[in-house]
Coordinates of C-alpha atoms in Angstrom, one line a residue:
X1 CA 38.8 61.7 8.9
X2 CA 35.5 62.4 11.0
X3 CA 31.8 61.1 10.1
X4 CA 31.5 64.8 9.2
X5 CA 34.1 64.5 6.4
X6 CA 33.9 61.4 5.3
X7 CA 33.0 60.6 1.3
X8 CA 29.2 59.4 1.9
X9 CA 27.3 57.0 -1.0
X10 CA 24.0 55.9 -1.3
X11 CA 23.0 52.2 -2.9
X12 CA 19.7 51.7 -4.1
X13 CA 18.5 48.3 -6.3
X14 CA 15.1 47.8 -8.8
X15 CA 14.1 44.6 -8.6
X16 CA 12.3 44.6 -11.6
X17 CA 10.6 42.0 -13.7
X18 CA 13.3 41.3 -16.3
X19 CA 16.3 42.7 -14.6
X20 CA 18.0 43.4 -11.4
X21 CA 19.7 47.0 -11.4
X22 CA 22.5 48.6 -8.6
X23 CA 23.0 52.3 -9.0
X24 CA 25.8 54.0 -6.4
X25 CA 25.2 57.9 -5.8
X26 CA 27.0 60.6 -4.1
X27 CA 25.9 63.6 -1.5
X28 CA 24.9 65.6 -4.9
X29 CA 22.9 62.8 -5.8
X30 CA 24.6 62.3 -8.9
X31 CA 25.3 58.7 -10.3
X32 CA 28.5 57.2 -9.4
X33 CA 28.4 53.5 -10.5
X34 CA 25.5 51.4 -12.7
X35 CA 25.3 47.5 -12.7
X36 CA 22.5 45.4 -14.2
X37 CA 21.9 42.0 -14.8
X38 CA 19.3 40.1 -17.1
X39 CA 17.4 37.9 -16.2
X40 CA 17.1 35.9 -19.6
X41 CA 20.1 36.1 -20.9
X42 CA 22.6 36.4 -17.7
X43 CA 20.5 33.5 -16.0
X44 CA 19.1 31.1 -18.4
X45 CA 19.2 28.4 -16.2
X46 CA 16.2 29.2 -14.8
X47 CA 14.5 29.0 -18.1
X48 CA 11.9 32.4 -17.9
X49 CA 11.0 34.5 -20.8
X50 CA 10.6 38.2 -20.0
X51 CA 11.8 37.2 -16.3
X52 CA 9.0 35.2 -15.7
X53 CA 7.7 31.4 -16.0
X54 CA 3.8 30.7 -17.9
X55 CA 2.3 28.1 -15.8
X56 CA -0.5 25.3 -17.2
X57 CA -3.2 27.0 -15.7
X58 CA -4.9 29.9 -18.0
X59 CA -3.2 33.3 -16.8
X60 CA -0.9 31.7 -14.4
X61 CA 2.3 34.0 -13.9
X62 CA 5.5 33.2 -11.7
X63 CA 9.1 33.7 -10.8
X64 CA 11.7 31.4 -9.0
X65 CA 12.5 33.4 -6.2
X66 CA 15.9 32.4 -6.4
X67 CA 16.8 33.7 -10.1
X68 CA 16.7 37.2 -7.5
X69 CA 18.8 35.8 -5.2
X70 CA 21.3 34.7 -7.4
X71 CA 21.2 37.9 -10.2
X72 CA 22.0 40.2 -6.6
X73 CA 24.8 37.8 -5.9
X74 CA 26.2 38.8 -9.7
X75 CA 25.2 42.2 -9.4
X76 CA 27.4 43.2 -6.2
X77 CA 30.0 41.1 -8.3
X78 CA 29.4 43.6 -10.6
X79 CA 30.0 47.0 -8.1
X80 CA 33.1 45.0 -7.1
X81 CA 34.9 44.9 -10.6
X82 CA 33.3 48.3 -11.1
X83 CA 35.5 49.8 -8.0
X84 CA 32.7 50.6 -5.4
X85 CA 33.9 51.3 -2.3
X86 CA 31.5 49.8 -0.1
X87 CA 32.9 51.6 3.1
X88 CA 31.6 54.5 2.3
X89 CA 28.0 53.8 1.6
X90 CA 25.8 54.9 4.3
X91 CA 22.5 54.2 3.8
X92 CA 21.1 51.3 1.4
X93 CA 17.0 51.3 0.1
X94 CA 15.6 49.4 -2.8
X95 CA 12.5 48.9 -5.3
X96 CA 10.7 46.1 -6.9
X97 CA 8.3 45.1 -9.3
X98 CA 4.7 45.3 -7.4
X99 CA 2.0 42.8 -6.5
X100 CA 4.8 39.9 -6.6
X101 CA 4.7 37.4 -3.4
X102 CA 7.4 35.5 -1.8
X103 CA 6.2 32.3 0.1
X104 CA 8.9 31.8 2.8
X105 CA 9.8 28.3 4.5
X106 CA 10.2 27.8 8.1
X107 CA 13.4 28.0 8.9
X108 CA 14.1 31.3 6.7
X109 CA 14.7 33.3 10.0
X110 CA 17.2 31.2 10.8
X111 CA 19.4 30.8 7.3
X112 CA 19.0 34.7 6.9
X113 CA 20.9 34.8 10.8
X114 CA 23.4 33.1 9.6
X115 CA 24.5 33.6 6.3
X116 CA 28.4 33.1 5.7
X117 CA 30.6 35.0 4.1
X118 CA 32.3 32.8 2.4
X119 CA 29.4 31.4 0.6
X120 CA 27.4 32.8 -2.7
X121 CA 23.2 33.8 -1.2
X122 CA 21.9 31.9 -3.5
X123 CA 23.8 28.4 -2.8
X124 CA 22.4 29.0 1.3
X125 CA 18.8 30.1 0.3
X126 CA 18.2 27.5 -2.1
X127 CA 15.6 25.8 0.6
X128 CA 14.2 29.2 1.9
X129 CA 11.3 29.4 -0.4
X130 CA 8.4 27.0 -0.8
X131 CA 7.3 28.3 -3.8
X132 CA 7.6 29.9 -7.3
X133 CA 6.5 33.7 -6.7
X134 CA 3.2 34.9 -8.3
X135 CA 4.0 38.3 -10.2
X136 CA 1.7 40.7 -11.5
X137 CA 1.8 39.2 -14.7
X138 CA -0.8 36.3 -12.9
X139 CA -4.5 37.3 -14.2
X140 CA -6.3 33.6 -13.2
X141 CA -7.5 35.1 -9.8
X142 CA -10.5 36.7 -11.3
X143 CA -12.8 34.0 -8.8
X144 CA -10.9 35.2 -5.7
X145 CA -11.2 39.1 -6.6
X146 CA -15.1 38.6 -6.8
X147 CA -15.2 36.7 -3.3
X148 CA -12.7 39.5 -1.8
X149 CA -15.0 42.0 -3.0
X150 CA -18.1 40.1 -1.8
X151 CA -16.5 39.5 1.6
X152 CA -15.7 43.3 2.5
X153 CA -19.4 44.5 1.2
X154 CA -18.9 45.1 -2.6
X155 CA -16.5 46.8 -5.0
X156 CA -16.5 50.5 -3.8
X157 CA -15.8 49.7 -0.2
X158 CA -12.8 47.4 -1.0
X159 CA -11.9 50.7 -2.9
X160 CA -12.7 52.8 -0.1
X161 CA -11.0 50.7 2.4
X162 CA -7.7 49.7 0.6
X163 CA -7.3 52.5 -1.9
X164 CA -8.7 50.1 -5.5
X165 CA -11.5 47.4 -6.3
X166 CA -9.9 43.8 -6.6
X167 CA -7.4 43.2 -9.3
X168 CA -6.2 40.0 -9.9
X169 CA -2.8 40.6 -9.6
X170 CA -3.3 42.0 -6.5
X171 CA -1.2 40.2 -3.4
X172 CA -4.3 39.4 -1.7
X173 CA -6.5 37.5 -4.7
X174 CA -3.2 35.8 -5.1
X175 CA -2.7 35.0 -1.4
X176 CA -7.1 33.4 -1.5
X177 CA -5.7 31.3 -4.5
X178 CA -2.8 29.7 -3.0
X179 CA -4.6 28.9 0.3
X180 CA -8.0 27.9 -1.7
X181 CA -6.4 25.5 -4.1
X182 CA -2.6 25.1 -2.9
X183 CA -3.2 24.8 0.7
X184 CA -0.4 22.6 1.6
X185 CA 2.3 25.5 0.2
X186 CA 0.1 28.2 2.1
X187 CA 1.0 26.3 5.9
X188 CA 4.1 25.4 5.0
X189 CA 5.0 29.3 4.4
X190 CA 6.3 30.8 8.0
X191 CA 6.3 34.3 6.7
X192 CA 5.0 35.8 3.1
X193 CA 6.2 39.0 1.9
X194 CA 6.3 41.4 -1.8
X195 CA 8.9 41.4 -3.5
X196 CA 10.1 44.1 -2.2
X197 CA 10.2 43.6 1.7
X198 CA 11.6 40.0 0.3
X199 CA 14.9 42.1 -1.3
X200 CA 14.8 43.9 1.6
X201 CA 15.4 41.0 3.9
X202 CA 18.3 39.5 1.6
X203 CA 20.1 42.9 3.3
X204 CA 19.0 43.2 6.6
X205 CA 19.4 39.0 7.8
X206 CA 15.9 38.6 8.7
X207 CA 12.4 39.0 7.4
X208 CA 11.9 43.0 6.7
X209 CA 8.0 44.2 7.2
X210 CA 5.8 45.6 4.1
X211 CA 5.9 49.0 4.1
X212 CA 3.0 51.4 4.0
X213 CA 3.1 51.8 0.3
X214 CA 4.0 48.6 -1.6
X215 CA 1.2 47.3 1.2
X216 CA -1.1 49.2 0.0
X217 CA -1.2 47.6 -3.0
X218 CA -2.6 43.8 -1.6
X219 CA -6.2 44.6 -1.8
X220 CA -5.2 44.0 2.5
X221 CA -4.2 47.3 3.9
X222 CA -6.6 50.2 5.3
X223 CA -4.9 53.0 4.1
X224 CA -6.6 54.9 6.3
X225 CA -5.2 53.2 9.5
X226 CA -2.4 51.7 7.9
X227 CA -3.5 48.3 9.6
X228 CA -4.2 44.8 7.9
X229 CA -8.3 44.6 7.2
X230 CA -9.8 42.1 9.2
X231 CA -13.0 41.6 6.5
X232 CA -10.4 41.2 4.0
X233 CA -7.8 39.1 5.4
X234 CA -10.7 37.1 6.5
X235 CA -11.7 36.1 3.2
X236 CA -7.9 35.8 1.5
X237 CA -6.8 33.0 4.0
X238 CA -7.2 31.9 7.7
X239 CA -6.2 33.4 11.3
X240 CA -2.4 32.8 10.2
X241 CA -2.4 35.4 7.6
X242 CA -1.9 38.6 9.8
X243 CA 1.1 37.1 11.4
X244 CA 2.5 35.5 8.5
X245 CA 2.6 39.1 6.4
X246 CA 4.0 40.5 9.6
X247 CA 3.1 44.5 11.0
X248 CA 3.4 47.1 8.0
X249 CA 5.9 49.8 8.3
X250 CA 5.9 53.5 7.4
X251 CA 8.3 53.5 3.9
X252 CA 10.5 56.2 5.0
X253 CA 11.8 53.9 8.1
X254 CA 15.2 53.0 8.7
X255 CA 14.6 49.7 9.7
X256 CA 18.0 48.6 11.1
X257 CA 21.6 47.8 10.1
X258 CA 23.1 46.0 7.2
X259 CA 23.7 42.3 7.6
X260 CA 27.4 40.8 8.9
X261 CA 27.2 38.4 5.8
X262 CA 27.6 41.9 3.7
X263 CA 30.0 43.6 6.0
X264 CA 32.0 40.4 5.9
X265 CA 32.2 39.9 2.3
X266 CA 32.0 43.0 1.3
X267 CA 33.6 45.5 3.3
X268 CA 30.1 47.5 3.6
X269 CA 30.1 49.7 7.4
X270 CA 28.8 47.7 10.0
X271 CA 26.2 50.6 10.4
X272 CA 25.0 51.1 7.1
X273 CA 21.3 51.7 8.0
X274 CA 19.0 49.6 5.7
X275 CA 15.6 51.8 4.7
X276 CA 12.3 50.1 4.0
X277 CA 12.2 49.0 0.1
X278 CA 9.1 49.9 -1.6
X279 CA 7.6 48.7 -4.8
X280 CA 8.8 50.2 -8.2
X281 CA 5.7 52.6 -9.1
X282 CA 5.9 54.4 -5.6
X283 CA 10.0 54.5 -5.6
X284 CA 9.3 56.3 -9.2
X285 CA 7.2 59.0 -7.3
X286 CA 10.0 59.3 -4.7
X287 CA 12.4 59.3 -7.5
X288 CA 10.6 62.1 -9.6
X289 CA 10.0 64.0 -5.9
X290 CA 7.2 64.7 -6.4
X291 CA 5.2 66.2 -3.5
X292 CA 1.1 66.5 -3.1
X293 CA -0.2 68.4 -5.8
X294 CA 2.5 67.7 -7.9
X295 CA 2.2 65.0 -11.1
X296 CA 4.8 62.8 -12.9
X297 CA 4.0 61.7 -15.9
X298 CA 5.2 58.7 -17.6
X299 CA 4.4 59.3 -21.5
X300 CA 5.3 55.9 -22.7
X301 CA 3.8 53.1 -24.9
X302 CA 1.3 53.6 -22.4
X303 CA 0.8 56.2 -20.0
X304 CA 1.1 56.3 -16.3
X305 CA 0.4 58.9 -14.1
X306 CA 1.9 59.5 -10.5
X307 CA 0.0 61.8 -8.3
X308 CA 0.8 63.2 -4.8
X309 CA -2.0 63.4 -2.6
X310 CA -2.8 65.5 0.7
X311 CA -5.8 62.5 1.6
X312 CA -6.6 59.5 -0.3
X313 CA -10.1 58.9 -2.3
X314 CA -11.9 56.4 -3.7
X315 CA -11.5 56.7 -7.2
X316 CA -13.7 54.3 -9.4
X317 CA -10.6 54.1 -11.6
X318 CA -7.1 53.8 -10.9
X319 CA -5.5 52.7 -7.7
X320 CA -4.6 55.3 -4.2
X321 CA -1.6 53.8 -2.6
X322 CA 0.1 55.4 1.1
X323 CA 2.6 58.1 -0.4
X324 CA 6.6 56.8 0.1
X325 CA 7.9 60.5 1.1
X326 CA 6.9 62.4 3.7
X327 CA 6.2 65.3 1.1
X328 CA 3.2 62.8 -0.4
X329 CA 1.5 61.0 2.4
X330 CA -0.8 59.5 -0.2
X331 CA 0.0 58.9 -3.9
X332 CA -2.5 58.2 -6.9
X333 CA -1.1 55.6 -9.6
X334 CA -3.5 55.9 -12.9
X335 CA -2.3 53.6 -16.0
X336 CA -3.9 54.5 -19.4
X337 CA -3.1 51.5 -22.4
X338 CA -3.4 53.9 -25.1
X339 CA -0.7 56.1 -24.4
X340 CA 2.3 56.5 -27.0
X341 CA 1.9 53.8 -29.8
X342 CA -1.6 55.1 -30.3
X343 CA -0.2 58.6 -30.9
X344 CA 2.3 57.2 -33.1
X345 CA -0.8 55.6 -34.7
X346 CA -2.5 58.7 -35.5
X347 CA 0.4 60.7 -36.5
X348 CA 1.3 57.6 -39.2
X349 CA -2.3 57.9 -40.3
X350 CA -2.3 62.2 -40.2
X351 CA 1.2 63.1 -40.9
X352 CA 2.7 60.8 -42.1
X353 CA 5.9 58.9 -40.2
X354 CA 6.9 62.3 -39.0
X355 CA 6.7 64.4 -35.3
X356 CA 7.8 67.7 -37.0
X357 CA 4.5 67.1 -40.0
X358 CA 2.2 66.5 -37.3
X359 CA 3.7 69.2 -34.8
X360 CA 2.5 71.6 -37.7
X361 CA -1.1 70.4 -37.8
X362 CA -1.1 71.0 -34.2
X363 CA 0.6 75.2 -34.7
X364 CA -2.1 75.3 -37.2
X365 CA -5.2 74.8 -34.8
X366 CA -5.7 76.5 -31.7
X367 CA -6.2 76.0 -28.4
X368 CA -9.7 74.0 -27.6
X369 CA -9.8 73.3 -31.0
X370 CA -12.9 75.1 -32.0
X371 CA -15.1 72.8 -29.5
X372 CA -14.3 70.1 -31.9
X373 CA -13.4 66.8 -29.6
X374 CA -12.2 63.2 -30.0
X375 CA -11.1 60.4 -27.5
X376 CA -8.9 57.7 -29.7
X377 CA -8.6 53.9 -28.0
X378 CA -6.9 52.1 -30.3
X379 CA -6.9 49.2 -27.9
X380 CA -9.1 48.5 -24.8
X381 CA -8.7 51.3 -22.1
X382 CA -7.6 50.4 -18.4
X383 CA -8.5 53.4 -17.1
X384 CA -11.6 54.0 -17.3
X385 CA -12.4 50.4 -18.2
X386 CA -14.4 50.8 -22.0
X387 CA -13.6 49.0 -25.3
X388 CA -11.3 50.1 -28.0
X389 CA -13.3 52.8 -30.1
X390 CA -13.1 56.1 -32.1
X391 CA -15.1 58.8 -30.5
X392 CA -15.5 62.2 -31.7
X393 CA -17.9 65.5 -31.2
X394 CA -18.3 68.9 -33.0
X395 CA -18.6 72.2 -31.2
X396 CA -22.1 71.4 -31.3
X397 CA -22.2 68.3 -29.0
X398 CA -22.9 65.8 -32.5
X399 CA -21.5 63.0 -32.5
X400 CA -21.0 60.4 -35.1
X401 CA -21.2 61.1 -38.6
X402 CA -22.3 64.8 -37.9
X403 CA -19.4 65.3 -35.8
X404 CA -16.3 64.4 -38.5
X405 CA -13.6 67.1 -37.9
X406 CA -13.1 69.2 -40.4
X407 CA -9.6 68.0 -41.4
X408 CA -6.3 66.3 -40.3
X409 CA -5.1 69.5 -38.1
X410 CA -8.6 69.0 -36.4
X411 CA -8.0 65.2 -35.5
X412 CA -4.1 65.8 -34.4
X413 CA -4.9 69.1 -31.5
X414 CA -8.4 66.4 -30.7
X415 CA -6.1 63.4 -30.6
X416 CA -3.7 64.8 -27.8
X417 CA -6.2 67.0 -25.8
X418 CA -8.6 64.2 -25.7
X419 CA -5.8 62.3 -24.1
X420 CA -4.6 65.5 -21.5
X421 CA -8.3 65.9 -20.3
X422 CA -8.5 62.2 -19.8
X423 CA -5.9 62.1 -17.1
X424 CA -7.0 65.4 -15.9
X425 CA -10.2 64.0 -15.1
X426 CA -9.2 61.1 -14.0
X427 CA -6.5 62.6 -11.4
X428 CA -9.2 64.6 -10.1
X429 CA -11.4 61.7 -9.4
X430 CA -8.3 60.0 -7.8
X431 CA -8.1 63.3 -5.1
X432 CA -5.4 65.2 -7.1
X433 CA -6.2 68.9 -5.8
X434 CA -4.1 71.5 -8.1
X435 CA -2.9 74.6 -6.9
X436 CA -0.4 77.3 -7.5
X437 CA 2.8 75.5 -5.7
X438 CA 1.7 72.4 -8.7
X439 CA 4.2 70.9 -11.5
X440 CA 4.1 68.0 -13.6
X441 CA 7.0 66.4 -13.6
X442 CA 7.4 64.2 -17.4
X443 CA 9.2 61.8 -18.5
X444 CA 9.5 59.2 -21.2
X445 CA 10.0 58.5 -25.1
X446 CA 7.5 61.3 -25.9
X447 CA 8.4 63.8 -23.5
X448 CA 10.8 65.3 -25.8
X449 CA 7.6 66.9 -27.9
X450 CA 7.1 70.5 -26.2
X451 CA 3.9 70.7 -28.5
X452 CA 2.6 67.9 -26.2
X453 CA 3.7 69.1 -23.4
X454 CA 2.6 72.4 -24.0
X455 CA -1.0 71.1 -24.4
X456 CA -0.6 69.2 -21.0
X457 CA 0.7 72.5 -19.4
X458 CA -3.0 74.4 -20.8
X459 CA -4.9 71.3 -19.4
X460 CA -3.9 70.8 -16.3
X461 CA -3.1 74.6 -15.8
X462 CA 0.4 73.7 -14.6
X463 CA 4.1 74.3 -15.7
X464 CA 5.0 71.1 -16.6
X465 CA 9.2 70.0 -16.3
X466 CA 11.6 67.4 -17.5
X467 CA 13.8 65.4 -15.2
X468 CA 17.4 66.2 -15.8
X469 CA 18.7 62.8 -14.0
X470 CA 18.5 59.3 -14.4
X471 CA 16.2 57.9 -16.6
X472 CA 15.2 55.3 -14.3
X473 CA 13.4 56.7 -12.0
X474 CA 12.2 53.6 -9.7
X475 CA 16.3 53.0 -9.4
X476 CA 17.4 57.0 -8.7
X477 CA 14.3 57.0 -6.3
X478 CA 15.3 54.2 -4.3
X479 CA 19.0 56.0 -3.9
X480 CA 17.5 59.0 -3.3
X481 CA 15.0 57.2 -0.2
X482 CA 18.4 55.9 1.1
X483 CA 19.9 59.2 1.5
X484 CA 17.0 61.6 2.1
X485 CA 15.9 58.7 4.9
X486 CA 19.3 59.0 6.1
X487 CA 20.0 62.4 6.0
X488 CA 16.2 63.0 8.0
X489 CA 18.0 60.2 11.0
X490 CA 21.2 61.5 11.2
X491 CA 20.1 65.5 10.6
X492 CA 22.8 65.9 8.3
X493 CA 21.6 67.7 4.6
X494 CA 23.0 66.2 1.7
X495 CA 23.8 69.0 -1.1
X496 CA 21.6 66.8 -3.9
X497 CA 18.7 67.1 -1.8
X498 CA 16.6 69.8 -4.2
X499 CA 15.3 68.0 -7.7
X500 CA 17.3 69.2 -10.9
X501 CA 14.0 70.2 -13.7
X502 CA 13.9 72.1 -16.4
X503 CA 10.8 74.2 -17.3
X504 CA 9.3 73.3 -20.8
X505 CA 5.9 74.7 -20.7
X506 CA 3.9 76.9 -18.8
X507 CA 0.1 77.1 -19.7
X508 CA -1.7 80.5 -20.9
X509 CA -3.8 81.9 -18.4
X510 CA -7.6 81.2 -20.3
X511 CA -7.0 77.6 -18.9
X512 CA -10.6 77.4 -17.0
X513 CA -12.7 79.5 -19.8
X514 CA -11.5 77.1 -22.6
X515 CA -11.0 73.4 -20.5
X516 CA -13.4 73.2 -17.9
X517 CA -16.6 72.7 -20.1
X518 CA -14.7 70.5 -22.4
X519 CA -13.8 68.2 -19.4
X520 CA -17.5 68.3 -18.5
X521 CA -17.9 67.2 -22.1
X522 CA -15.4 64.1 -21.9
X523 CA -17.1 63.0 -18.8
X524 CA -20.2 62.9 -20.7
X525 CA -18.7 61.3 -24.1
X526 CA -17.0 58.6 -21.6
X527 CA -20.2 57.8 -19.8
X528 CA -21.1 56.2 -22.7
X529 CA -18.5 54.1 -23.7
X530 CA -19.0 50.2 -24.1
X531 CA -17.5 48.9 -20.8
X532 CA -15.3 46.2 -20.5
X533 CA -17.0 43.2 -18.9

């Protein structure tokens, strides 16, 4: 049998906070094999609740590196029992939860060389680490985002330089904490890396480098030069740092072969090429394919968006990362809290506990809904950062009690295109540029409602589709990286290489004449918003 002929698989993992998950597919990209392991439940030795430990400190988030270790050990296990055939898998890429950092010991280098086969990971890496791992659960570095942002020359340049203003579960206010009050772990770690360059290097027997994308998520990368900041490293630790995060990596790089320790006790190919893992947001953008121009959105009980971007901005909401594909050389990831439970809010409080009742509200009304507008946070907003509040405005530009919508089928069509021109506007500001090659890509509990799709679709004057693979779409993408990396070394096409969507809406063809003014008008209703300290 030649290479030609040959059955060729993909592996890709998720790290992700509560669970480790293995998906095996083939050259159609369709899923062969699925294993997945709990964290909780499957590992309770290590005593974490959701995946993670709550430290005494107020805010204080971890994870024991080696619960990963040891849930990849049971998860190849897994594939094992399962039948996988490691032979034939050609290409191996991962994701992982973002922000997380692993805090390596000195002689990691050297236990990752040389690994034996006969041995479980986690029994030869239980002295690799120096530290639990802070996750991006941790939110007591709000002291360390205020001095990064001092350091570099205030809040808008950090966001110009490295893509979003501090955060506190970003890798670099955690990195100024552990070397401000823990300095003793901070020199004792010969290498730090994210989670995901950490998984990575569990496969390819030595430290992997950050890659552009999950990098760019630190508060530490120029995404501009794809180089470490010196202003910011500055201020997040001493003249170690750059050499213990190592030189960042473009994401779509094959950055060598898979480990003997795998090939031995596995029976993977000694050339398996290992691809750059990446964290779980941007493996979701490679998994949706999504290319500049094009959105995927997440309608869940919150909302994320996934933009690609042709050049990054500096949006004053929201975060620009380095794109994972070639196809999206920068990518915009926008969060909103009220997303799904506070449409499910509305509809209790409209409708009744019923989709199909409040879907007729909505074929009663019509498209810009008379001028009549209303922005619903139920809860605090992330993005843009204002207090929960009920906000609404009659055709007229009144607000408050002058303004009160003439009826439920009023509130419902205000409800869900308050929410569309929010993330309209807010993609925009980010550097989304729509044009006629544009999709959004949605997925999620609520995109099964074509009435709110439909109303996306007019919004954003773009067809909008629905994924017809895995759910998952950090896990498919990190498969899909493996192979479309792989099939860009080798020059060999792989027959799953064009996305499987569906069409559910396309948007009627008055978009600008009935949505531009009202997105004027929800940048003015937002400006005044209470903010959130």
């Amino acid at each position: 049998m030649t290479d030609e002929t040959r059955k060729k698989t993909f592996l890709g993992f998720d790290f992700s906070t509560q669970r480790l998950k293995a998906l095996v597919i083939g050259e159609d990209y369709g899923v062969l094999h699925e294993a997945n392991v709990e964290f909780d439940s499957d590992l309770p030795e290590f005593r974490t609740a959701g995946g993670v430990l709550r430290g005494q400190q107020r805010g204080e988030v971890t994870a024991p590196p080696l619960l990963w270790v040891k849930a990849l050990d049971m998860v190849m296990d897994m594939l094992v029992v399962a039948g996988v055939d490691f032979s034939t898998i050609e290409a191996l890429s991962g994701a992982a939860q973002q922000h997380g950092s692993v805090w390596w010991s000195k002689d990691c280098e050297s236990k990752l060389a040389s690994l034996s086969p006969d041995e479980f990971l986690h029994t030869q890496l239980a002295t690799a680490f120096v530290t639990n791992s802070p996750v991006w659960m941790d939110s007591s570095t709000t002291a360390d985002c205020r001095a990064l942002e001092e350091a570099v020359g205030g809040p808008e340049e950090l966001a110009r330089i490295t893509g979003s203003t501090a955060y506190e579960r970003f890798t670099g206010p955690q990195i100024r904490k552990m070397y401000r009050s823990r300095e003793r772990a901070y020199r004792a770690a010969a290498r730090i890396s994210l989670v995901s360059s950490f998984a990575c290097s569990l496969f390819l027997g030595r430290v992997a480098p950050i890659d552009y994308s999950d990098g760019s998520g630190m508060n530490l990368l120029d995404i501009h030069s794809k180089k470490w900041d010196e202003k910011a490293l500055k201020a997040c630790g001493d003249e170690t740092l750059e050499s213990k995060l190592g030189s960042p990596v473009p994401t779509a790089s094959v950055l060598g072969t898979i480990s003997p320790y795998f090939v031995q006790r596995y029976g993977f190919r000694p050339d398996c090429r290992v691809v750059a893992f990446t964290g779980d947001n941007n493996s979701a953008l490679a998994g949706l394919r999504l290319r500049a121009g094009w959105v995927g959105l997440s309608l869940g009980t919150s909302d994320t968006l996934l933009c690609g971007l042709s050049r990054p901005a500096a949006p004053p909401a929201g975060h620009v990362l380095v794109g994972p594909t070639p196809a999206a050389p920068y990518m915009a990831l926008l969060c909103f809290a009220n997303g799904s439970l506070t449409r499910q809010n509305h509809r209790d409080r409209l409708a009744g506990p019923s989709w199909d009742a409040f879907n007729d509200l909505l074929r009663s009304t019509v498209r810009g809904n008379m001028g009549y507008m209303g922005i619903y946070l139920d809860t605090a907003e992330i993005t843009p950062r204002v207090r929960a509040g009920r906000h609404e405005e009659d055709a007229a530009g009144r607000a408050g009690r002058a303004a009160r919508l003439p009826g439920a089928a009023y509130e419902a069509r205000a409800l869900l295109e308050g929410q569309a021109l929010g993330r309209r506007l807010h993609a925009a500001d980010a550097g989304l540029a729509l044009d006629s090659s544009s999709r959004v890509v949605a997925t999620g509990g609520a995109s099964v409602n074509k009435e709110l799709l439909q109303i996306f679709a007019d919004v954003f004057n773009t067809p909008v589709y629905v994924q017809n693979e895995h759910a998952n779409a950090a896990l498919l993408g990190a498969a899909i990286r493996a192979a479309d990396v792989w099939s860009a070394d080798t020059g060999i096409k792989l027959s799953g290489s064009e996305p499987s969507v569906s069409p559910v809406a396309t948007p009627y063809p008055d978009h600008d004449q009935i949505y531009k003014p009202m997105m004027a008008r929800y940048r003015q209703m937002i400006a005044t918003f209470p903010k959130l300290e």
